[in-house]
Amino acid sequence: MVRFVVEKPQIMSASQNVVVSETTRSSIISNNNNNSSSQMLPPGLISISKKKLLKNIDIINGGGQRINAWVDSMRASSPTHLKSLPSSISSQQHLNSWIMQHPSALEMFEQIMEASRGKQIVMFLDYDGTLSPIVDDPDKAFMSSKMRRTVKKLAKCFPTAIVTGRCIDKVYNFVKLAELYYAGSHGMDIKGPAKGFSRHKRVKQSLLYQPANDYLPMINEVYRQLLEKTKSTPGAKVENHKFCASVHFRCVDEKKWSELVHQVRSVLKEFPTLKLTQGRKVFEIRPMIEWDKGKALEFLLEALGFGNTNNVFPVYIGDDRTDEDAFKMLRDRGEGFGILVSKFPKDTDASYSLQDPSEVKDFLRRLVEWKQMQPRM
């Protein structure tokens, strides 16, 4: 497990636009595989193992069989196709078994609070599908005013971070809360609360961490090419999240999915240091560095002063595959837990579940009420 230390005086890394300690910066670089393909990387970037690079090239350049596998995965993860799953999967019996393994965080609220007793709760929240509903147009994924008020109250009680695949500027325009920590681009762009807004005094100065800064020109070029390549596919939408990009196929006719996979992979074959993954009706294009939402969670805990303590209780709430990195990180740490937002059984490392953003709001509201009751108790 990678550990980060932020207690020492902080410096600015010119090559990565990072405000972290010298020991933090060294530990990030030293924990990467020495067997690298550094000649294929822009200067200053974290190295990639040759084995991982070759595997990524195979995924991107695979033939028709690989494309069919992608389409099958797209179909299986699409809400509109859940009814077509085998009856053994969609049966009430299977659902009941899954819920027993991942019980409702609302129903288990008292037990969860008992487990957190004497520890500092730190909240990590995904955005799309967690604080806001999943919508056809990602530019209209607005959170409700009630959810915003609830998150604002939450941040008064606990250190709170938004961890999302979106770029920070976009998600901030949705959330509009300066007192939060934000980890955009799947954790590759981390910023602390605006000056004067932090209620938690452990971080003495503004926090900025951007481990994939040197990838910016590459992401911009990939975004430009994806826009051009996919414009012939009705419904496809390409987004630039600064340190990563995404191609949404929520509004693409299923008959066009195979064509869209081919278009995306035809662009990425020229960029072997970028990886392609799939989320909820979206393709994610990210740099091949050892960084994800789990690493972002761990970094933020270190920055808050909870890296080497047993007195912290992190709670991560998310709905997508990329959130599994954070769920797994919490399981590996043996601290806190993850909550998966889903109405349907999924393979997950989360401990609990909630069905939708409405239940997320109810859970967060109960957390606030519980915290407010503590002085009286």
Short mmCIF file of N, CA, C and O in Angstrom, two decimals, residues 159-260:
data_model
loop_
_atom_site.label_atom_id
_atom_site.label_comp_id
_atom_site.label_asym_id
_atom_site.label_seq_id
_atom_site.Cartn_x
_atom_site.Cartn_y
_atom_site.Cartn_z
N PRO A 159 -15.05 16.51 7.78
CA PRO A 159 -14.33 16.79 6.53
C PRO A 159 -15.01 16.03 5.39
O PRO A 159 -15.29 14.83 5.53
N THR A 160 -15.31 16.73 4.29
CA THR A 160 -16.10 16.13 3.21
C THR A 160 -15.45 16.41 1.87
O THR A 160 -15.05 17.54 1.58
N ALA A 161 -15.34 15.37 1.04
CA ALA A 161 -14.73 15.49 -0.28
C ALA A 161 -15.64 14.94 -1.36
O ALA A 161 -16.33 13.94 -1.15
N ILE A 162 -15.65 15.59 -2.51
CA ILE A 162 -16.30 15.07 -3.72
C ILE A 162 -15.23 14.40 -4.56
O ILE A 162 -14.23 15.03 -4.90
N VAL A 163 -15.40 13.12 -4.87
CA VAL A 163 -14.43 12.37 -5.67
C VAL A 163 -15.16 11.92 -6.94
O VAL A 163 -16.06 11.09 -6.89
N THR A 164 -14.76 12.45 -8.09
CA THR A 164 -15.54 12.27 -9.31
C THR A 164 -14.66 12.12 -10.54
O THR A 164 -13.48 12.52 -10.53
N GLY A 165 -15.24 11.58 -11.60
CA GLY A 165 -14.54 11.51 -12.87
C GLY A 165 -14.58 12.83 -13.61
O GLY A 165 -13.79 13.06 -14.53
N ARG A 166 -15.49 13.70 -13.24
CA ARG A 166 -15.59 15.01 -13.90
C ARG A 166 -14.40 15.89 -13.51
O ARG A 166 -13.75 15.68 -12.48
N CYS A 167 -14.15 16.93 -14.32
CA CYS A 167 -13.13 17.90 -13.94
C CYS A 167 -13.68 18.75 -12.80
O CYS A 167 -14.90 18.89 -12.63
N ILE A 168 -12.78 19.29 -12.01
CA ILE A 168 -13.19 20.03 -10.82
C ILE A 168 -14.09 21.21 -11.16
O ILE A 168 -15.09 21.47 -10.47
N ASP A 169 -13.76 21.95 -12.21
CA ASP A 169 -14.55 23.13 -12.55
C ASP A 169 -16.00 22.77 -12.83
O ASP A 169 -16.93 23.46 -12.39
N LYS A 170 -16.22 21.67 -13.57
CA LYS A 170 -17.58 21.27 -13.90
C LYS A 170 -18.36 20.83 -12.67
O LYS A 170 -19.52 21.21 -12.46
N VAL A 171 -17.73 20.00 -11.84
CA VAL A 171 -18.46 19.50 -10.67
C VAL A 171 -18.68 20.62 -9.67
O VAL A 171 -19.72 20.66 -8.98
N TYR A 172 -17.76 21.57 -9.59
CA TYR A 172 -17.96 22.70 -8.68
C TYR A 172 -19.14 23.55 -9.12
O TYR A 172 -19.90 24.07 -8.29
N ASN A 173 -19.32 23.69 -10.44
CA ASN A 173 -20.46 24.45 -10.94
C ASN A 173 -21.78 23.79 -10.57
O ASN A 173 -22.81 24.45 -10.46
N PHE A 174 -21.76 22.46 -10.39
CA PHE A 174 -22.96 21.75 -9.93
C PHE A 174 -23.14 21.87 -8.42
O PHE A 174 -24.24 22.12 -7.92
N VAL A 175 -22.05 21.68 -7.68
CA VAL A 175 -22.14 21.60 -6.22
C VAL A 175 -22.18 22.98 -5.56
O VAL A 175 -22.96 23.23 -4.65
N LYS A 176 -21.29 23.86 -6.02
CA LYS A 176 -21.25 25.25 -5.53
C LYS A 176 -21.04 25.37 -4.03
O LYS A 176 -21.65 26.22 -3.37
N LEU A 177 -20.16 24.53 -3.48
CA LEU A 177 -19.85 24.59 -2.05
C LEU A 177 -18.34 24.72 -1.90
O LEU A 177 -17.59 23.78 -2.17
N ALA A 178 -17.88 25.89 -1.45
CA ALA A 178 -16.44 26.17 -1.38
C ALA A 178 -15.77 25.47 -0.20
O ALA A 178 -14.55 25.40 -0.14
N GLU A 179 -16.56 24.96 0.76
CA GLU A 179 -15.98 24.36 1.96
C GLU A 179 -15.59 22.90 1.79
O GLU A 179 -15.08 22.27 2.72
N LEU A 180 -15.80 22.34 0.60
CA LEU A 180 -15.50 20.93 0.36
C LEU A 180 -14.10 20.74 -0.22
O LEU A 180 -13.51 21.66 -0.80
N TYR A 181 -13.58 19.52 -0.08
CA TYR A 181 -12.42 19.08 -0.84
C TYR A 181 -12.94 18.50 -2.15
O TYR A 181 -14.00 17.86 -2.17
N TYR A 182 -12.21 18.71 -3.24
CA TYR A 182 -12.63 18.20 -4.54
C TYR A 182 -11.50 17.38 -5.15
O TYR A 182 -10.35 17.83 -5.20
N ALA A 183 -11.84 16.17 -5.60
CA ALA A 183 -10.89 15.32 -6.31
C ALA A 183 -11.52 14.99 -7.66
O ALA A 183 -12.37 14.11 -7.76
N GLY A 184 -11.14 15.74 -8.70
CA GLY A 184 -11.72 15.55 -10.03
C GLY A 184 -10.86 14.63 -10.88
O GLY A 184 -9.79 14.17 -10.47
N SER A 185 -11.34 14.34 -12.08
CA SER A 185 -10.60 13.51 -13.04
C SER A 185 -10.17 12.19 -12.41
O SER A 185 -9.03 11.76 -12.53
N HIS A 186 -11.09 11.55 -11.70
CA HIS A 186 -10.82 10.27 -11.02
C HIS A 186 -9.69 10.40 -10.00
O HIS A 186 -8.89 9.49 -9.83
N GLY A 187 -9.64 11.56 -9.35
CA GLY A 187 -8.64 11.77 -8.30
C GLY A 187 -7.34 12.36 -8.78
O GLY A 187 -6.42 12.55 -7.97
N MET A 188 -7.22 12.68 -10.06
CA MET A 188 -5.96 13.21 -10.59
C MET A 188 -5.87 14.73 -10.49
O MET A 188 -4.89 15.33 -10.95
N ASP A 189 -6.87 15.36 -9.89
CA ASP A 189 -6.87 16.80 -9.70
C ASP A 189 -7.51 17.08 -8.34
O ASP A 189 -8.73 17.08 -8.21
N ILE A 190 -6.69 17.28 -7.32
CA ILE A 190 -7.18 17.40 -5.94
C ILE A 190 -6.94 18.81 -5.43
O ILE A 190 -5.82 19.34 -5.52
N LYS A 191 -7.98 19.40 -4.90
CA LYS A 191 -7.88 20.75 -4.32
C LYS A 191 -8.64 20.78 -3.00
O LYS A 191 -9.68 20.15 -2.84
N GLY A 192 -8.08 21.56 -2.07
CA GLY A 192 -8.72 21.73 -0.79
C GLY A 192 -9.75 22.85 -0.83
O GLY A 192 -9.96 23.48 -1.87
N PRO A 193 -10.41 23.11 0.30
CA PRO A 193 -11.42 24.17 0.36
C PRO A 193 -10.81 25.52 0.02
O PRO A 193 -9.61 25.75 0.20
N ALA A 194 -11.65 26.42 -0.48
CA ALA A 194 -11.20 27.77 -0.75
C ALA A 194 -10.71 28.42 0.54
O ALA A 194 -11.17 28.08 1.64
N LYS A 195 -9.78 29.34 0.43
CA LYS A 195 -9.18 29.97 1.60
C LYS A 195 -10.25 30.57 2.51
O LYS A 195 -11.13 31.30 2.05
N GLY A 196 -10.17 30.23 3.78
CA GLY A 196 -11.12 30.77 4.73
C GLY A 196 -12.39 29.96 4.89
O GLY A 196 -13.21 30.25 5.76
N PHE A 197 -12.56 28.89 4.06
CA PHE A 197 -13.79 28.11 4.11
C PHE A 197 -13.62 26.81 4.89
O PHE A 197 -14.61 26.20 5.28
N SER A 198 -12.40 26.36 5.09
CA SER A 198 -12.20 25.08 5.78
C SER A 198 -12.53 25.21 7.26
O SER A 198 -12.08 26.12 7.94
N ARG A 199 -13.32 24.27 7.75
CA ARG A 199 -13.67 24.22 9.16
C ARG A 199 -12.78 23.24 9.92
O ARG A 199 -12.96 23.04 11.11
N HIS A 200 -11.86 22.61 9.21
CA HIS A 200 -11.02 21.59 9.80
C HIS A 200 -9.58 22.06 9.72
O HIS A 200 -9.04 22.26 8.64
N LYS A 201 -8.95 22.23 10.85
CA LYS A 201 -7.69 22.97 10.94
C LYS A 201 -6.44 22.13 10.72
O LYS A 201 -5.33 22.63 10.82
N ARG A 202 -6.60 20.85 10.41
CA ARG A 202 -5.42 20.00 10.26
C ARG A 202 -4.57 20.39 9.05
O ARG A 202 -3.36 20.23 9.06
N VAL A 203 -5.21 20.87 7.97
CA VAL A 203 -4.46 21.30 6.79
C VAL A 203 -4.17 22.78 6.92
O VAL A 203 -5.09 23.59 6.96
N LYS A 204 -2.90 23.15 6.99
CA LYS A 204 -2.52 24.52 7.30
C LYS A 204 -2.45 25.42 6.07
O LYS A 204 -2.34 26.62 6.18
N GLN A 205 -2.47 24.86 4.87
CA GLN A 205 -2.43 25.70 3.68
C GLN A 205 -3.22 25.02 2.57
O GLN A 205 -3.63 23.87 2.70
N SER A 206 -3.44 25.77 1.51
CA SER A 206 -4.24 25.25 0.41
C SER A 206 -3.61 23.97 -0.13
O SER A 206 -2.39 23.85 -0.25
N LEU A 207 -4.47 23.01 -0.47
CA LEU A 207 -4.03 21.71 -0.95
C LEU A 207 -4.21 21.64 -2.46
O LEU A 207 -5.28 21.93 -2.98
N LEU A 208 -3.15 21.26 -3.16
CA LEU A 208 -3.22 21.08 -4.60
C LEU A 208 -2.37 19.88 -4.98
O LEU A 208 -1.20 19.80 -4.61
N TYR A 209 -2.96 18.94 -5.71
CA TYR A 209 -2.19 17.79 -6.18
C TYR A 209 -2.69 17.35 -7.54
O TYR A 209 -3.88 17.07 -7.71
N GLN A 210 -1.78 17.33 -8.53
CA GLN A 210 -2.13 16.99 -9.91
C GLN A 210 -1.07 16.05 -10.48
O GLN A 210 -0.17 16.48 -11.20
N PRO A 211 -1.15 14.75 -10.18
CA PRO A 211 -0.08 13.82 -10.59
C PRO A 211 0.01 13.58 -12.08
O PRO A 211 1.00 13.01 -12.54
N ALA A 212 -1.01 13.97 -12.85
CA ALA A 212 -0.99 13.71 -14.30
C ALA A 212 -0.90 15.00 -15.10
O ALA A 212 -1.34 15.07 -16.25
N ASN A 213 -0.29 16.02 -14.53
CA ASN A 213 -0.27 17.33 -15.16
C ASN A 213 0.36 17.31 -16.56
O ASN A 213 -0.09 18.01 -17.46
N ASP A 214 1.40 16.48 -16.75
CA ASP A 214 2.10 16.46 -18.03
C ASP A 214 1.28 15.78 -19.13
O ASP A 214 1.68 15.78 -20.29
N TYR A 215 0.17 15.18 -18.76
CA TYR A 215 -0.70 14.55 -19.76
C TYR A 215 -1.68 15.54 -20.40
O TYR A 215 -2.43 15.15 -21.30
N LEU A 216 -1.73 16.76 -19.92
CA LEU A 216 -2.73 17.71 -20.42
C LEU A 216 -2.74 17.86 -21.94
O LEU A 216 -3.80 17.78 -22.57
N PRO A 217 -1.58 18.08 -22.60
CA PRO A 217 -1.61 18.21 -24.07
C PRO A 217 -2.13 16.94 -24.75
O PRO A 217 -2.86 17.02 -25.74
N MET A 218 -1.78 15.76 -24.21
CA MET A 218 -2.23 14.51 -24.79
C MET A 218 -3.74 14.34 -24.66
O MET A 218 -4.42 13.95 -25.62
N ILE A 219 -4.29 14.66 -23.49
CA ILE A 219 -5.73 14.55 -23.29
C ILE A 219 -6.47 15.52 -24.21
O ILE A 219 -7.51 15.18 -24.80
N ASN A 220 -5.94 16.72 -24.35
CA ASN A 220 -6.59 17.69 -25.24
C ASN A 220 -6.62 17.20 -26.69
O ASN A 220 -7.61 17.36 -27.40
N GLU A 221 -5.52 16.56 -27.12
CA GLU A 221 -5.46 16.05 -28.49
C GLU A 221 -6.40 14.86 -28.66
O GLU A 221 -7.10 14.75 -29.69
N VAL A 222 -6.44 13.97 -27.68
CA VAL A 222 -7.36 12.83 -27.74
C VAL A 222 -8.81 13.32 -27.78
O VAL A 222 -9.63 12.81 -28.54
N TYR A 223 -9.11 14.30 -26.98
CA TYR A 223 -10.46 14.88 -26.96
C TYR A 223 -10.83 15.42 -28.35
O TYR A 223 -11.93 15.18 -28.86
N ARG A 224 -9.89 16.15 -28.96
CA ARG A 224 -10.15 16.71 -30.28
C ARG A 224 -10.41 15.62 -31.31
O ARG A 224 -11.36 15.69 -32.10
N GLN A 225 -9.58 14.56 -31.26
CA GLN A 225 -9.74 13.47 -32.22
C GLN A 225 -11.02 12.67 -31.98
O GLN A 225 -11.69 12.24 -32.93
N LEU A 226 -11.37 12.47 -30.71
CA LEU A 226 -12.61 11.75 -30.40
C LEU A 226 -13.84 12.52 -30.87
O LEU A 226 -14.80 11.93 -31.37
N LEU A 227 -13.81 13.84 -30.70
CA LEU A 227 -14.91 14.66 -31.20
C LEU A 227 -15.09 14.46 -32.71
O LEU A 227 -16.21 14.28 -33.20
N GLU A 228 -13.98 14.50 -33.42
CA GLU A 228 -14.03 14.36 -34.87
C GLU A 228 -14.47 12.96 -35.28
O GLU A 228 -15.31 12.78 -36.18
N LYS A 229 -13.92 11.94 -34.60
CA LYS A 229 -14.16 10.55 -34.98
C LYS A 229 -15.59 10.11 -34.69
O LYS A 229 -16.18 9.33 -35.45
N THR A 230 -16.18 10.60 -33.59
CA THR A 230 -17.50 10.12 -33.17
C THR A 230 -18.65 10.99 -33.64
O THR A 230 -19.80 10.69 -33.36
N LYS A 231 -18.36 12.05 -34.38
CA LYS A 231 -19.44 12.95 -34.79
C LYS A 231 -20.44 12.29 -35.74
O LYS A 231 -21.57 12.76 -35.88
N SER A 232 -20.04 11.18 -36.36
CA SER A 232 -20.94 10.46 -37.25
C SER A 232 -21.86 9.51 -36.50
O SER A 232 -22.73 8.87 -37.10
N THR A 233 -21.67 9.38 -35.18
CA THR A 233 -22.51 8.49 -34.37
C THR A 233 -23.51 9.31 -33.59
O THR A 233 -23.15 9.99 -32.62
N PRO A 234 -24.78 9.29 -34.00
CA PRO A 234 -25.80 10.09 -33.31
C PRO A 234 -25.89 9.73 -31.83
O PRO A 234 -25.91 8.55 -31.47
N GLY A 235 -25.94 10.74 -30.98
CA GLY A 235 -26.10 10.52 -29.54
C GLY A 235 -24.81 10.43 -28.76
O GLY A 235 -24.82 10.56 -27.54
N ALA A 236 -23.68 10.20 -29.43
CA ALA A 236 -22.40 10.11 -28.72
C ALA A 236 -21.99 11.49 -28.22
O ALA A 236 -22.12 12.49 -28.93
N LYS A 237 -21.51 11.55 -27.00
CA LYS A 237 -21.08 12.83 -26.42
C LYS A 237 -19.71 12.65 -25.80
O LYS A 237 -19.49 11.74 -25.01
N VAL A 238 -18.78 13.53 -26.18
CA VAL A 238 -17.40 13.47 -25.68
C VAL A 238 -17.18 14.62 -24.70
O VAL A 238 -17.57 15.76 -24.97
N GLU A 239 -16.58 14.30 -23.57
CA GLU A 239 -16.28 15.32 -22.58
C GLU A 239 -14.79 15.34 -22.27
O GLU A 239 -14.14 14.29 -22.20
N ASN A 240 -14.26 16.55 -22.06
CA ASN A 240 -12.89 16.74 -21.63
C ASN A 240 -12.91 17.06 -20.14
O ASN A 240 -13.43 18.10 -19.73
N HIS A 241 -12.36 16.16 -19.32
CA HIS A 241 -12.33 16.35 -17.88
C HIS A 241 -10.97 16.82 -17.40
O HIS A 241 -10.60 16.56 -16.26
N LYS A 242 -10.22 17.45 -18.25
CA LYS A 242 -8.90 18.03 -17.99
C LYS A 242 -7.81 16.97 -17.96
O LYS A 242 -6.92 16.98 -18.80
N PHE A 243 -7.85 16.04 -17.00
CA PHE A 243 -6.82 15.01 -16.92
C PHE A 243 -7.31 13.67 -17.44
O PHE A 243 -6.60 12.66 -17.35
N CYS A 244 -8.50 13.62 -17.95
CA CYS A 244 -9.05 12.42 -18.58
C CYS A 244 -10.18 12.87 -19.50
O CYS A 244 -10.56 14.03 -19.52
N ALA A 245 -10.69 11.94 -20.28
CA ALA A 245 -11.79 12.24 -21.19
C ALA A 245 -12.81 11.11 -21.12
O ALA A 245 -12.50 10.01 -20.64
N SER A 246 -14.01 11.38 -21.57
CA SER A 246 -15.05 10.35 -21.55
C SER A 246 -15.89 10.42 -22.81
O SER A 246 -16.04 11.49 -23.42
N VAL A 247 -16.42 9.25 -23.20
CA VAL A 247 -17.33 9.17 -24.34
C VAL A 247 -18.62 8.52 -23.83
O VAL A 247 -18.64 7.35 -23.47
N HIS A 248 -19.69 9.29 -23.79
CA HIS A 248 -20.98 8.79 -23.30
C HIS A 248 -21.76 8.14 -24.44
O HIS A 248 -21.85 8.69 -25.53
N PHE A 249 -22.33 6.95 -24.15
CA PHE A 249 -23.15 6.29 -25.17
C PHE A 249 -24.56 6.04 -24.68
O PHE A 249 -25.28 5.23 -25.22
N ARG A 250 -24.98 6.79 -23.65
CA ARG A 250 -26.31 6.64 -23.09
C ARG A 250 -27.40 6.91 -24.13
O ARG A 250 -28.48 6.30 -24.09
N CYS A 251 -27.13 7.82 -25.05
CA CYS A 251 -28.12 8.19 -26.06
C CYS A 251 -27.79 7.62 -27.44
O CYS A 251 -28.34 8.05 -28.45
N VAL A 252 -26.88 6.65 -27.49
CA VAL A 252 -26.50 6.02 -28.76
C VAL A 252 -27.33 4.76 -28.96
O VAL A 252 -27.46 3.94 -28.04
N ASP A 253 -27.89 4.60 -30.14
CA ASP A 253 -28.65 3.39 -30.46
C ASP A 253 -27.74 2.17 -30.32
O ASP A 253 -26.59 2.19 -30.75
N GLU A 254 -28.29 1.11 -29.74
CA GLU A 254 -27.47 -0.08 -29.49
C GLU A 254 -26.86 -0.64 -30.78
O GLU A 254 -25.76 -1.21 -30.76
N LYS A 255 -27.53 -0.45 -31.90
CA LYS A 255 -26.99 -0.94 -33.16
C LYS A 255 -25.69 -0.23 -33.55
O LYS A 255 -24.94 -0.72 -34.39
N LYS A 256 -25.45 0.92 -32.93
CA LYS A 256 -24.26 1.71 -33.25
C LYS A 256 -23.13 1.51 -32.23
O LYS A 256 -22.05 2.11 -32.37
N TRP A 257 -23.36 0.67 -31.22
CA TRP A 257 -22.36 0.51 -30.18
C TRP A 257 -21.06 -0.07 -30.71
O TRP A 257 -19.97 0.40 -30.36
N SER A 258 -21.15 -1.08 -31.56
CA SER A 258 -19.94 -1.69 -32.10
C SER A 258 -19.13 -0.67 -32.90
O SER A 258 -17.90 -0.61 -32.80
N GLU A 259 -19.83 0.14 -33.65
CA GLU A 259 -19.17 1.19 -34.44
C GLU A 259 -18.49 2.19 -33.53
O GLU A 259 -17.36 2.64 -33.80
N LEU A 260 -19.15 2.54 -32.42
CA LEU A 260 -18.58 3.52 -31.49
C LEU A 260 -17.32 2.95 -30.82
O LEU A 260 -16.32 3.67 -30.67
#
